[in-house]
Short mmCIF file of C-alpha atoms in Angstrom, two decimals:
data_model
loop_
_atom_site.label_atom_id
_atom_site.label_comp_id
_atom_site.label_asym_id
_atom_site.label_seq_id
_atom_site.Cartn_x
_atom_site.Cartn_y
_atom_site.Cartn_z
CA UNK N 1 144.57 20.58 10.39
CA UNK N 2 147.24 20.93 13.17
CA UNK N 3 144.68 20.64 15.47
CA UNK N 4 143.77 17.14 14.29
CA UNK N 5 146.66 15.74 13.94
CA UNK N 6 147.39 16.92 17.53
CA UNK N 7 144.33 15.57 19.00
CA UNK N 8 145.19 12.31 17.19
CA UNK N 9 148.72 12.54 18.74
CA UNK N 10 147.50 12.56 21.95
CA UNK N 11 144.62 10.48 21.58
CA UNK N 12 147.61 7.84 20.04
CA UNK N 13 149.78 8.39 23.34
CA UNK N 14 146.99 7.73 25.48
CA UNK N 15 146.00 4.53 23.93
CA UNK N 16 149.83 3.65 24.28
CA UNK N 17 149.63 4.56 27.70
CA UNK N 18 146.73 2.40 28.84
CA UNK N 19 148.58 -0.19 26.76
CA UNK N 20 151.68 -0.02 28.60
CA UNK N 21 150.06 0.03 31.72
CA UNK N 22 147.57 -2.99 30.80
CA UNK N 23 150.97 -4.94 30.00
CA UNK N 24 152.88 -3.80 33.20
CA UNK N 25 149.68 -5.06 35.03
CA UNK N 26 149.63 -8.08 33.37
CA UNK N 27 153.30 -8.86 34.00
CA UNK N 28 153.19 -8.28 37.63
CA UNK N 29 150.20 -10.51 38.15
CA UNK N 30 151.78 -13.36 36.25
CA UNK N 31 154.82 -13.20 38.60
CA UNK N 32 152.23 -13.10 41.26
CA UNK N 33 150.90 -16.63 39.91
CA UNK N 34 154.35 -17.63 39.24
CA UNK N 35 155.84 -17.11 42.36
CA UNK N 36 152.10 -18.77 44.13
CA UNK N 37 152.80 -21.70 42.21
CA UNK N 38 156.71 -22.40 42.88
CA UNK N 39 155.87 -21.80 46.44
CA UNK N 40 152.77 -24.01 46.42
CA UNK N 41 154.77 -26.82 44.62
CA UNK N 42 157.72 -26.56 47.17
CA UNK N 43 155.45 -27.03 49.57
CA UNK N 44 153.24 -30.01 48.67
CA UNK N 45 157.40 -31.71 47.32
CA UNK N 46 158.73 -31.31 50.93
CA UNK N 47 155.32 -31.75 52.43
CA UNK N 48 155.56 -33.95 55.88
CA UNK N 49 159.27 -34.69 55.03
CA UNK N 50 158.04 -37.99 53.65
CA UNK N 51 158.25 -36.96 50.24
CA UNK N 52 156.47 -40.11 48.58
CA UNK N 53 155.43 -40.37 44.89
CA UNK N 54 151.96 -39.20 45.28
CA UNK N 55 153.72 -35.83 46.96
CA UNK N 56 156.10 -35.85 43.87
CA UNK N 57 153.00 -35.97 41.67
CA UNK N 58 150.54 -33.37 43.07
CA UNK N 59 153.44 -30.77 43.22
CA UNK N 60 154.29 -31.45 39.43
CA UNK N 61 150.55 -30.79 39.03
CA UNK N 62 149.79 -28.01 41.14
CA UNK N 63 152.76 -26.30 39.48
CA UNK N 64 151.08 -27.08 35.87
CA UNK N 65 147.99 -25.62 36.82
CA UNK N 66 149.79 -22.15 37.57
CA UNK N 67 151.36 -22.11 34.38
CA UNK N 68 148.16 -22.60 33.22
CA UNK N 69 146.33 -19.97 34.96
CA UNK N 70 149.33 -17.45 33.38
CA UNK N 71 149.14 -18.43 29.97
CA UNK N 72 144.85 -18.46 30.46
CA UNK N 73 145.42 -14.40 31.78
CA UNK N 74 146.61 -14.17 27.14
CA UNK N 75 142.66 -15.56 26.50
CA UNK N 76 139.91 -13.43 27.69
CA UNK N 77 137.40 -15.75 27.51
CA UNK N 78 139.16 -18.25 29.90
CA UNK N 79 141.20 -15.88 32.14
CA UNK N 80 138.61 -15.65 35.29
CA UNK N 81 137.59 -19.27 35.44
CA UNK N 82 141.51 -20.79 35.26
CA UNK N 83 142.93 -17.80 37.29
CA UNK N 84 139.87 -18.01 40.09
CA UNK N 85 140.51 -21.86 39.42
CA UNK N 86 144.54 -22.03 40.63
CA UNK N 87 143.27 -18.98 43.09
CA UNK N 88 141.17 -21.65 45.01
CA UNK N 89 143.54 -24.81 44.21
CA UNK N 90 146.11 -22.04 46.69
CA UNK N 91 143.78 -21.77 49.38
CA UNK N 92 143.48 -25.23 49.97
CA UNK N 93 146.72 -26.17 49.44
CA UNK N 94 147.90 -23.22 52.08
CA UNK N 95 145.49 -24.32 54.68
CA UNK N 96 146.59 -27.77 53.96
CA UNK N 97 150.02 -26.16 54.85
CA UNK N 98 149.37 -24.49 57.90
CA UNK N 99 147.72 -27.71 59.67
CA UNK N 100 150.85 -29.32 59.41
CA UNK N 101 152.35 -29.56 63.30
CA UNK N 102 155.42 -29.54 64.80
CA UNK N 103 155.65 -32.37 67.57
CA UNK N 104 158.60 -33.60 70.25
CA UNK N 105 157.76 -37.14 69.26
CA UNK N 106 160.23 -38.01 65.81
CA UNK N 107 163.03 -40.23 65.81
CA UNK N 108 165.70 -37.59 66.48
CA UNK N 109 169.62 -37.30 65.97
CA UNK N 110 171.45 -38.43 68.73
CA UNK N 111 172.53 -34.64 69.16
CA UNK N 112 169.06 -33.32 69.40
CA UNK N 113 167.35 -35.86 71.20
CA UNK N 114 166.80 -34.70 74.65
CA UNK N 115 165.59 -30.83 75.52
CA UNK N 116 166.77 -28.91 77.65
CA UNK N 117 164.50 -27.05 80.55
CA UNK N 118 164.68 -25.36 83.11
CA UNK N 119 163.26 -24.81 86.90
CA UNK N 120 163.36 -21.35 88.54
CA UNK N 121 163.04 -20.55 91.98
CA UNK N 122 163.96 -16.77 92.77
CA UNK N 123 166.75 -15.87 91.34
CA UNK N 124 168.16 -19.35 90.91
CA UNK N 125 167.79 -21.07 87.80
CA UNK N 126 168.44 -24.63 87.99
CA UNK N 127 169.12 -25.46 84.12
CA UNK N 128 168.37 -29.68 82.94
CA UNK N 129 169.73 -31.28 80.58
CA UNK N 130 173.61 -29.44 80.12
CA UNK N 131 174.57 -30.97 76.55
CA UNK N 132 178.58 -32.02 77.03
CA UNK N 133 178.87 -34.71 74.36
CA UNK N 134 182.88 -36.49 74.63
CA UNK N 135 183.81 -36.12 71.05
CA UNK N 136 186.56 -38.22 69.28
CA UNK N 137 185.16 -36.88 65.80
CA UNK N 138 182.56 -34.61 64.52
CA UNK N 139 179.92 -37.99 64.41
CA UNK N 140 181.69 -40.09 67.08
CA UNK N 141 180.92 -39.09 70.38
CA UNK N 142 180.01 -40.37 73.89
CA UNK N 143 176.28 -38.32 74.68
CA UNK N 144 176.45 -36.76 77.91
CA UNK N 145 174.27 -34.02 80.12
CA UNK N 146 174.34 -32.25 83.51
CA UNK N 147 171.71 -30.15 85.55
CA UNK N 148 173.80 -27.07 87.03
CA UNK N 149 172.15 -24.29 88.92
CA UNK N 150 172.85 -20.33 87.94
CA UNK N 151 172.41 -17.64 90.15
CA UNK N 152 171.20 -14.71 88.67
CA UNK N 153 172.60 -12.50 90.87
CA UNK N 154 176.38 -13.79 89.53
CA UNK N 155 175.95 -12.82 86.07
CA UNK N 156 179.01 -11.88 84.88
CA UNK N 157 178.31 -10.98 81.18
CA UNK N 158 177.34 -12.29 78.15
CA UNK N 159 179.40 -13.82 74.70
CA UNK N 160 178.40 -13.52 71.40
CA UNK N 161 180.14 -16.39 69.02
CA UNK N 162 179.99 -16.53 65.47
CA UNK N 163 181.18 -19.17 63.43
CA UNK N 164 182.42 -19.00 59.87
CA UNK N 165 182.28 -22.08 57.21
CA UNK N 166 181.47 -20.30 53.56
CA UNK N 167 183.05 -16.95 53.27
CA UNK N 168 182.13 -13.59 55.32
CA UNK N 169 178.28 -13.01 54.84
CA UNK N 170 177.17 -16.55 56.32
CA UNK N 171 177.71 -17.27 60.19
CA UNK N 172 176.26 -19.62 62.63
CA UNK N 173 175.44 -16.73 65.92
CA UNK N 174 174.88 -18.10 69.01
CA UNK N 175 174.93 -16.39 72.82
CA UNK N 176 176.85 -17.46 76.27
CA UNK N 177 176.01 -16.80 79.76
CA UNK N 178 179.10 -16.47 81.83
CA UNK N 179 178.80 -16.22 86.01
CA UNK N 180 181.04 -15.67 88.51
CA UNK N 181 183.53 -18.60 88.97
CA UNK N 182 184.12 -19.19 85.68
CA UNK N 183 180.52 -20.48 84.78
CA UNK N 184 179.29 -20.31 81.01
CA UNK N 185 176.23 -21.40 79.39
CA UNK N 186 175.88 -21.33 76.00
CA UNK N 187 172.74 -21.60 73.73
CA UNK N 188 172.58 -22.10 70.16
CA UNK N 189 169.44 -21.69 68.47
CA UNK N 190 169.07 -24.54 65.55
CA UNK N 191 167.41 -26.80 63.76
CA UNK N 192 166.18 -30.18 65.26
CA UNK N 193 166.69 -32.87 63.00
CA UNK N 194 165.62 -36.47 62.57
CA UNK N 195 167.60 -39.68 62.06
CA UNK N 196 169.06 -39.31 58.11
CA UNK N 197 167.96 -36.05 57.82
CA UNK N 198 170.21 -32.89 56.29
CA UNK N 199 169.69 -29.64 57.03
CA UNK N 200 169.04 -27.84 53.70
CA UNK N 201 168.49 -23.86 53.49
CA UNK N 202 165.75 -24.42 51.31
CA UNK N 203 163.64 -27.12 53.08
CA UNK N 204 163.94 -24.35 56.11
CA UNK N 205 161.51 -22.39 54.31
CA UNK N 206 159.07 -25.45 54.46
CA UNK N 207 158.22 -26.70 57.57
CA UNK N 208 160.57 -29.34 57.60
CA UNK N 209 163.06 -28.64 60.85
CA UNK N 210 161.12 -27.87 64.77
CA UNK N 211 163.31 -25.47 66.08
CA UNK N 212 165.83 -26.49 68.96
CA UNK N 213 167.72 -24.65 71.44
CA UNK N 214 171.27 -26.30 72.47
CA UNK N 215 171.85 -25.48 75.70
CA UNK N 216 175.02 -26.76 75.88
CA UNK N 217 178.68 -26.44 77.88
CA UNK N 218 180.56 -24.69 75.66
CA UNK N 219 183.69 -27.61 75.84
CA UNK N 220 180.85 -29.12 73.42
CA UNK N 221 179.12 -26.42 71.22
CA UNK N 222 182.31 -24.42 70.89
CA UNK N 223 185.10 -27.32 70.64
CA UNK N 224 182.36 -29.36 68.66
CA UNK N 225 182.96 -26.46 65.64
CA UNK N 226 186.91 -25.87 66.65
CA UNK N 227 188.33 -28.99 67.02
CA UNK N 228 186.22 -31.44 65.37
CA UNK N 229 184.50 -29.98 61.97
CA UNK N 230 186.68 -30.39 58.99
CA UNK N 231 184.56 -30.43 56.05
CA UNK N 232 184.55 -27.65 55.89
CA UNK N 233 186.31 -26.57 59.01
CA UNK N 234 185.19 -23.69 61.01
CA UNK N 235 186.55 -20.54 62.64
CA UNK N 236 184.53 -19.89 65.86
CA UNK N 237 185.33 -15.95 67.26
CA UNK N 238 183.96 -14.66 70.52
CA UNK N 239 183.24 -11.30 71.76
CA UNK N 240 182.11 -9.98 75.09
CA UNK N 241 178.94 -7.55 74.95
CA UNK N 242 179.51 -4.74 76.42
CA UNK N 243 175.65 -3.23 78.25
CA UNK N 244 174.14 -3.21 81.77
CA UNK N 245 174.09 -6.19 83.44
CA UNK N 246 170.07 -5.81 83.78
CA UNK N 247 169.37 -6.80 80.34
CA UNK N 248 171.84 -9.72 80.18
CA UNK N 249 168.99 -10.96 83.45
CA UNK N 250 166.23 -9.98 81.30
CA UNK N 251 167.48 -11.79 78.15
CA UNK N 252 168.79 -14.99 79.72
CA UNK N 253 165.44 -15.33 81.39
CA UNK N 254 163.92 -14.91 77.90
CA UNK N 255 166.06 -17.76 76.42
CA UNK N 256 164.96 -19.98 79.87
CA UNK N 257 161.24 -19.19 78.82
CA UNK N 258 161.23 -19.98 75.25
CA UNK N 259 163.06 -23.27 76.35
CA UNK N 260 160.49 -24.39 78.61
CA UNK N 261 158.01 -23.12 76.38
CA UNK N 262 159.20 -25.68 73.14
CA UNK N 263 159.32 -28.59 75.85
CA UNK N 264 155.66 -28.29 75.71
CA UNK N 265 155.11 -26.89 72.81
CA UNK N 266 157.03 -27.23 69.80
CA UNK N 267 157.88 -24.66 67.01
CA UNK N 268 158.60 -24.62 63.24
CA UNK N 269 162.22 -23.46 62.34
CA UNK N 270 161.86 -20.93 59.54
CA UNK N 271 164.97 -19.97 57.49
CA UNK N 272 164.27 -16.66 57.33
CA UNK N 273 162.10 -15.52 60.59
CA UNK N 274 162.90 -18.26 63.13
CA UNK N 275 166.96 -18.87 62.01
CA UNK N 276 169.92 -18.08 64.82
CA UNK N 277 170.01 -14.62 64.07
CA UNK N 278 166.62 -13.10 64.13
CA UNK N 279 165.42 -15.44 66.70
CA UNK N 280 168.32 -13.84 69.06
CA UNK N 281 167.31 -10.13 67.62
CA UNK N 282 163.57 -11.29 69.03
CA UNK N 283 164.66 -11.81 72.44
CA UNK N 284 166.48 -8.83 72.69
CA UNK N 285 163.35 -7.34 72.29
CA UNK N 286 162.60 -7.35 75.95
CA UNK N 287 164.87 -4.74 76.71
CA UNK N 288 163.80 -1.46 75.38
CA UNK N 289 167.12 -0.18 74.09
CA UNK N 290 167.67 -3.43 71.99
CA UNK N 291 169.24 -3.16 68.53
CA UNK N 292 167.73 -1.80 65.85
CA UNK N 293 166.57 -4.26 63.07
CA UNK N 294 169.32 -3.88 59.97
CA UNK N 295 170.07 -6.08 57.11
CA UNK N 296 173.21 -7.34 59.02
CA UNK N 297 171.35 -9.36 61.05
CA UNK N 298 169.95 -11.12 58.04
CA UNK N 299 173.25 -11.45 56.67
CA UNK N 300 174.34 -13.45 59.93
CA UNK N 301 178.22 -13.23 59.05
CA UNK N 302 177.87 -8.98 59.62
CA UNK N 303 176.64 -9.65 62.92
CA UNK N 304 179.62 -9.24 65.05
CA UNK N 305 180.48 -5.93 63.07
CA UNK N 306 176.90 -4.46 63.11
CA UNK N 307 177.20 -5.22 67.12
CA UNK N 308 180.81 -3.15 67.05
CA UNK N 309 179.12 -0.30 65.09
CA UNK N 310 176.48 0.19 67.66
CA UNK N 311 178.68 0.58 70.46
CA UNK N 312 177.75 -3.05 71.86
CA UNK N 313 181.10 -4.36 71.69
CA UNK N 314 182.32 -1.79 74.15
CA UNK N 315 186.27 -1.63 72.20
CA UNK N 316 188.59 1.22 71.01
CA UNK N 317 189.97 -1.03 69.05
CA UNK N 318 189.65 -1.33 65.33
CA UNK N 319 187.22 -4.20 64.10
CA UNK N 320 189.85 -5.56 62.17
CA UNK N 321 192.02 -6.11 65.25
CA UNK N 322 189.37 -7.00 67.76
CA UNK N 323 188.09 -9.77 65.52
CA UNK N 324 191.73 -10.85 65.41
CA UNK N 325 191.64 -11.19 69.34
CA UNK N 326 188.47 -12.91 69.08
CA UNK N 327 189.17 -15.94 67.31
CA UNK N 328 189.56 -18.54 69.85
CA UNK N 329 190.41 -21.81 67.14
CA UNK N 330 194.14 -21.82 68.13
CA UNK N 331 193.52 -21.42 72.22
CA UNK N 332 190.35 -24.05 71.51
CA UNK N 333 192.71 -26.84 70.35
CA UNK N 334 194.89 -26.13 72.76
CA UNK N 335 193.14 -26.05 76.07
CA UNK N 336 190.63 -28.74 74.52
CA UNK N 337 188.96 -31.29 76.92
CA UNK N 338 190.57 -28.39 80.23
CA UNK N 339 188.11 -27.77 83.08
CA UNK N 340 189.12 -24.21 82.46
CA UNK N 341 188.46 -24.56 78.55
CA UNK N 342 186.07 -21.53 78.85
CA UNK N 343 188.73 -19.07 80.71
CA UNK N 344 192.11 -20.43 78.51
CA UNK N 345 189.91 -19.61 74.94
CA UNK N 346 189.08 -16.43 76.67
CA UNK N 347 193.05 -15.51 77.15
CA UNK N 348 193.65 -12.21 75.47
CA UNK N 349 190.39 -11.04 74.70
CA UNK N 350 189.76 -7.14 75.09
CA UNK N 351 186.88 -7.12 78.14
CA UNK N 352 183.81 -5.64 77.76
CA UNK N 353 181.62 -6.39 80.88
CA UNK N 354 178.46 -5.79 81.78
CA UNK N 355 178.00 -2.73 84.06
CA UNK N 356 175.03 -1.97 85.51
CA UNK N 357 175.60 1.89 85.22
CA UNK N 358 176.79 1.75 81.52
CA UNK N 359 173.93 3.29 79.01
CA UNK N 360 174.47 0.63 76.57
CA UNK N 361 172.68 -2.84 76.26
CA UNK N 362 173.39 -6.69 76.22
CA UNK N 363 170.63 -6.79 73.78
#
């Protein structure tokens, strides 16, 4: 009798089992499906960034027929045919997705309306195309751009800036170039947006920004965020990176290739794998001692202190104190439209150059 009643006991637990695992199957596959369809219905909503009716319509229905493929996975005898039936409705919808291009040819911002390129001969890089927009306000400006030739030979070092506008995890990173004489150029990777058009973190996701490179003196892209943004205001901090002077060649001419490259061919921005951060950690790439991949580079505000961490900073100082030393808002205001703007924001902070003999990296 105890032998029954134990075989039925087990024979119970395994038919719980399968149960359990029949229902944790089921589960995941539904937020399979559910996740297919918010993504599918994002994507048909932001579509060409037209956003008509007709787009407004087929995403409401694309995301119905998901939740109806989930609810058909409860009835057997419809399951396969409305699951196989969204299944396909996905396909099309993501190949609809990926013919979408970017192009050059959009009615652009005034901000983002010319790119920049570059010709090289040797080791002199002639840059086109300088960005040095006159600002009075954040959206009243003059528009104004310079060629300038770099020697490769003269570089000096190279600046990371972050900028801060919504707390400590979320920072705009960008890079500059400085050469002897007092030279800088700075490039900001960003989005390149049309005439009316916001940038939104979401819409990033969905094909709706090409991606731009601001190659820009840094009396505009730094001052632009110091003096000029109020709502909400930023804090802009630089730091010198602190690695052989080798790399700093090698990246720089990585930045002056992708540049060229999007002047012919344009690129999606992506949110997530094209955004200022992990399109900088990319280029690093070139050198083989570039950083290691770590969530700090997603969360772009970390940046600067995942750098110190790794030695790339090159200070004895505390982080605390070297980021106090690094931000330049105070010096920015006051040197503001200077020749020298780039040396006076630079007053008091800690150096960290590039030598060539130095083990470390500028990326």
């Amino acid at each position: 009798m105890d032998d029954k009643r134990l075989t039925a006991a087990r024979a119970v637990h395994r038919g719980m089992g399968r149960m359990v695992a029949r229902a944790a199957m089921a589960l995941v596959a539904a937020l399979v499906l559910a996740a297919l369809a918010g993504w599918g219905a994002l994507a048909i909503y932001f579509g060409d960034s037209h956003r008509s009716p007709v787009q407004t319509v087929l995403a409401g229905a694309f995301g119905l027929a998901g939740f109806a493929a989930i609810v058909g996975m409860a009835i057997p005898r419809w399951r396969t045919r409305l699951v196989s039936a969204f299944l396909a409705l996905f396909v099309v919808v993501l190949a609809w997705w990926f013919s979408l291009a970017p192009s050059n040819d959009r009615v652009w911002q005034t901000d983002v309306a010319r790119l920049a390129y570059a010709t090289i001969d040797g080791d002199r890089v002639t840059v086109h195309n300088i960005r040095n927009f006159d600002y009075r306000t954040e959206t009243d400006f003059t528009p104004g751009y310079y060629d300038k030739t770099f020697d490769l030979r003269k570089l000096d070092g190279v600046d990371l800036i972050a900028t801060y506008w919504m707390g400590p995890a979320v920072a705009h990173i960008f890079l500059s170039f400085d050469f002897e004489g007092g030279d800088h150029l700075a490039i900001s990777i960003e989005t390149r947006k049309e005439r009316g058009e916001a940038y939104s973190t979401i819409e990033g996701f969905f094909r709706q920004y090409e991606l731009y490179y601001v190659v820009a003196d840094e009396r505009d892209v730094i001052r632009l965020r110091t003096n000029y943004r109020k709502d909400p205001p930023e804090d802009v901090y630089v730091y010198r990176l602190h690695g052989p002077i080798e790399n700093g060649r090698h990246l720089f001419l990585q930045y002056i290739r992708e540049i060229n490259s999007l002047k012919d061919r344009p690129e999606w921005y992506n949110t997530l794998t094209t955004n200022c951060t992990t399109a900088i950690w990319m280029h690093t790439r070139i050198n083989p001692d570039h950083p290691p991949l770590s969530w700090k580079v997603l969360a772009s505000g970390y940046v600067p202190e995942y750098m110190y961490e790794i030695g790339k900073l090159g200070s004895d100082l505390p982080f605390a104190e070297l980021q106090r030393c690094a931000h330049v808002n105070a010096r920015a205001h006051a040197a503001d439209k200077a020749a020298d703007f780039s040396r006076q924001i630079r007053a008091g902070l800690p150096e960290a150059k590039l030598p060539a003999s130095h083990s470390g990296s500028s990326g």
